[in-house]
XYZ file of C-alpha atoms in Angstrom:
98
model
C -13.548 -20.976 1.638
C -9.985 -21.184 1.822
C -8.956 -18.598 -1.143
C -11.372 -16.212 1.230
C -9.581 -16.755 3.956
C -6.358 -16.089 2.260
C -7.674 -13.083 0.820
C -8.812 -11.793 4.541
C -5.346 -12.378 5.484
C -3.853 -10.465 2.902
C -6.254 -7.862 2.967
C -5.635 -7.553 7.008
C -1.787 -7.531 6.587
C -1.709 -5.020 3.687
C -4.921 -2.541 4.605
C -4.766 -2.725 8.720
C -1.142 -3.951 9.298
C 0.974 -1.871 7.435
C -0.698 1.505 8.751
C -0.569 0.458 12.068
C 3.301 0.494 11.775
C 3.760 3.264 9.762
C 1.558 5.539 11.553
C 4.218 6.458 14.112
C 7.441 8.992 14.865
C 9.641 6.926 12.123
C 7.044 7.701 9.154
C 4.075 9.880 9.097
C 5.053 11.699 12.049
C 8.793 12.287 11.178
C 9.948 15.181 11.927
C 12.936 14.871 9.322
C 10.367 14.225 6.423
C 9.517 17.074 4.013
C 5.587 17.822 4.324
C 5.247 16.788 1.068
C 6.619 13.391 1.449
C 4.208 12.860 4.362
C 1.064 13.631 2.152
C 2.499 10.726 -0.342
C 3.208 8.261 2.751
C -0.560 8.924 4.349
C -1.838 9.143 0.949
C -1.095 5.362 -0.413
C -1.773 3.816 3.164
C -5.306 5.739 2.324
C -5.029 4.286 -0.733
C -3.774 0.660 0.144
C -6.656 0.512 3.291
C -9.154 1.203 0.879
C -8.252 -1.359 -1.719
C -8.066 -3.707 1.005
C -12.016 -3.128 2.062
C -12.769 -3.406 -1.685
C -10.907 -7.080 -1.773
C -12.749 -8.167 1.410
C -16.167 -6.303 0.482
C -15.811 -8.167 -2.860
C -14.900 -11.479 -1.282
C -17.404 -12.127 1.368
C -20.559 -9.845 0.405
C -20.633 -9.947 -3.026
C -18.459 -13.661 -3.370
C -16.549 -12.581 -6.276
C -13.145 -14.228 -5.770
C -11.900 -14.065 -9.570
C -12.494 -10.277 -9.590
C -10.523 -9.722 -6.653
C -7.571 -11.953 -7.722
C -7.377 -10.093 -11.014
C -7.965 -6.910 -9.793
C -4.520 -8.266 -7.037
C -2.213 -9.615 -10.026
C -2.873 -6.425 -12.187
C -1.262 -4.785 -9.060
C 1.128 -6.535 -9.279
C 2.005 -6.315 -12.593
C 2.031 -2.462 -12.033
C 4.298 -2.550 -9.050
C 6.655 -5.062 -10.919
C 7.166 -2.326 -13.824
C 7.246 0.371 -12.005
C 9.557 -0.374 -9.234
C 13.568 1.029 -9.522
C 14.000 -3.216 -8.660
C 17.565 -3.539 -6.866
C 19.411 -0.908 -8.871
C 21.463 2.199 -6.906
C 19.576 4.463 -5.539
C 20.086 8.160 -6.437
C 21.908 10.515 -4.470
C 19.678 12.820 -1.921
C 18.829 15.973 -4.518
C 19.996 19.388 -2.893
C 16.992 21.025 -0.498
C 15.968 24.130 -2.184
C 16.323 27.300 0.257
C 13.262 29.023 1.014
């Protein structure tokens, strides 16, 4: 009961939280953002809201714990590899002119 309970939490923070605070002027609705950068913001927390009713569908209807905390660490490892980690970040590139 209690790795379901953690997995509701997690699933709550990372499918209902974080688009509740980045659905607002700073984010999605940012003025300053190219068009394009907006699809990819709206498109993971899409992406991330969806995962999360897969991790609680899988937890409480179908009771399959060890399938959601596999399918979680394989994320995981993914974001690990993938992620520019504490390096510089790269200069703005130069807008193109239209």
């Amino acid at each position: 009961m209690l790795a379901k309970l953690i997995i509701t939490f997690g699933a709550l923070l990372y499918g209902l939280g974080v688009p509740l605070l980045e659905i607002n002027q700073t984010h999605v609705f940012n003025p300053q953002w190219e068009p394009h950068m907006r699809l990819h913001e709206v498109w993971q927390l899409a992406t991330n809201s969806a995962l999360a009713l897969l991790a609680l569908w899988l937890a409480w209807a179908r009771n399959n714990i060890s399938f959601v905390a596999g399918a979680v660490s394989s994320r995981l490892d993914a974001v690990a590899v993938h992620s520019p980690g504490c390096g510089e970040v790269p200069r703005r590139a130069p807008r193109r002119s239209r």
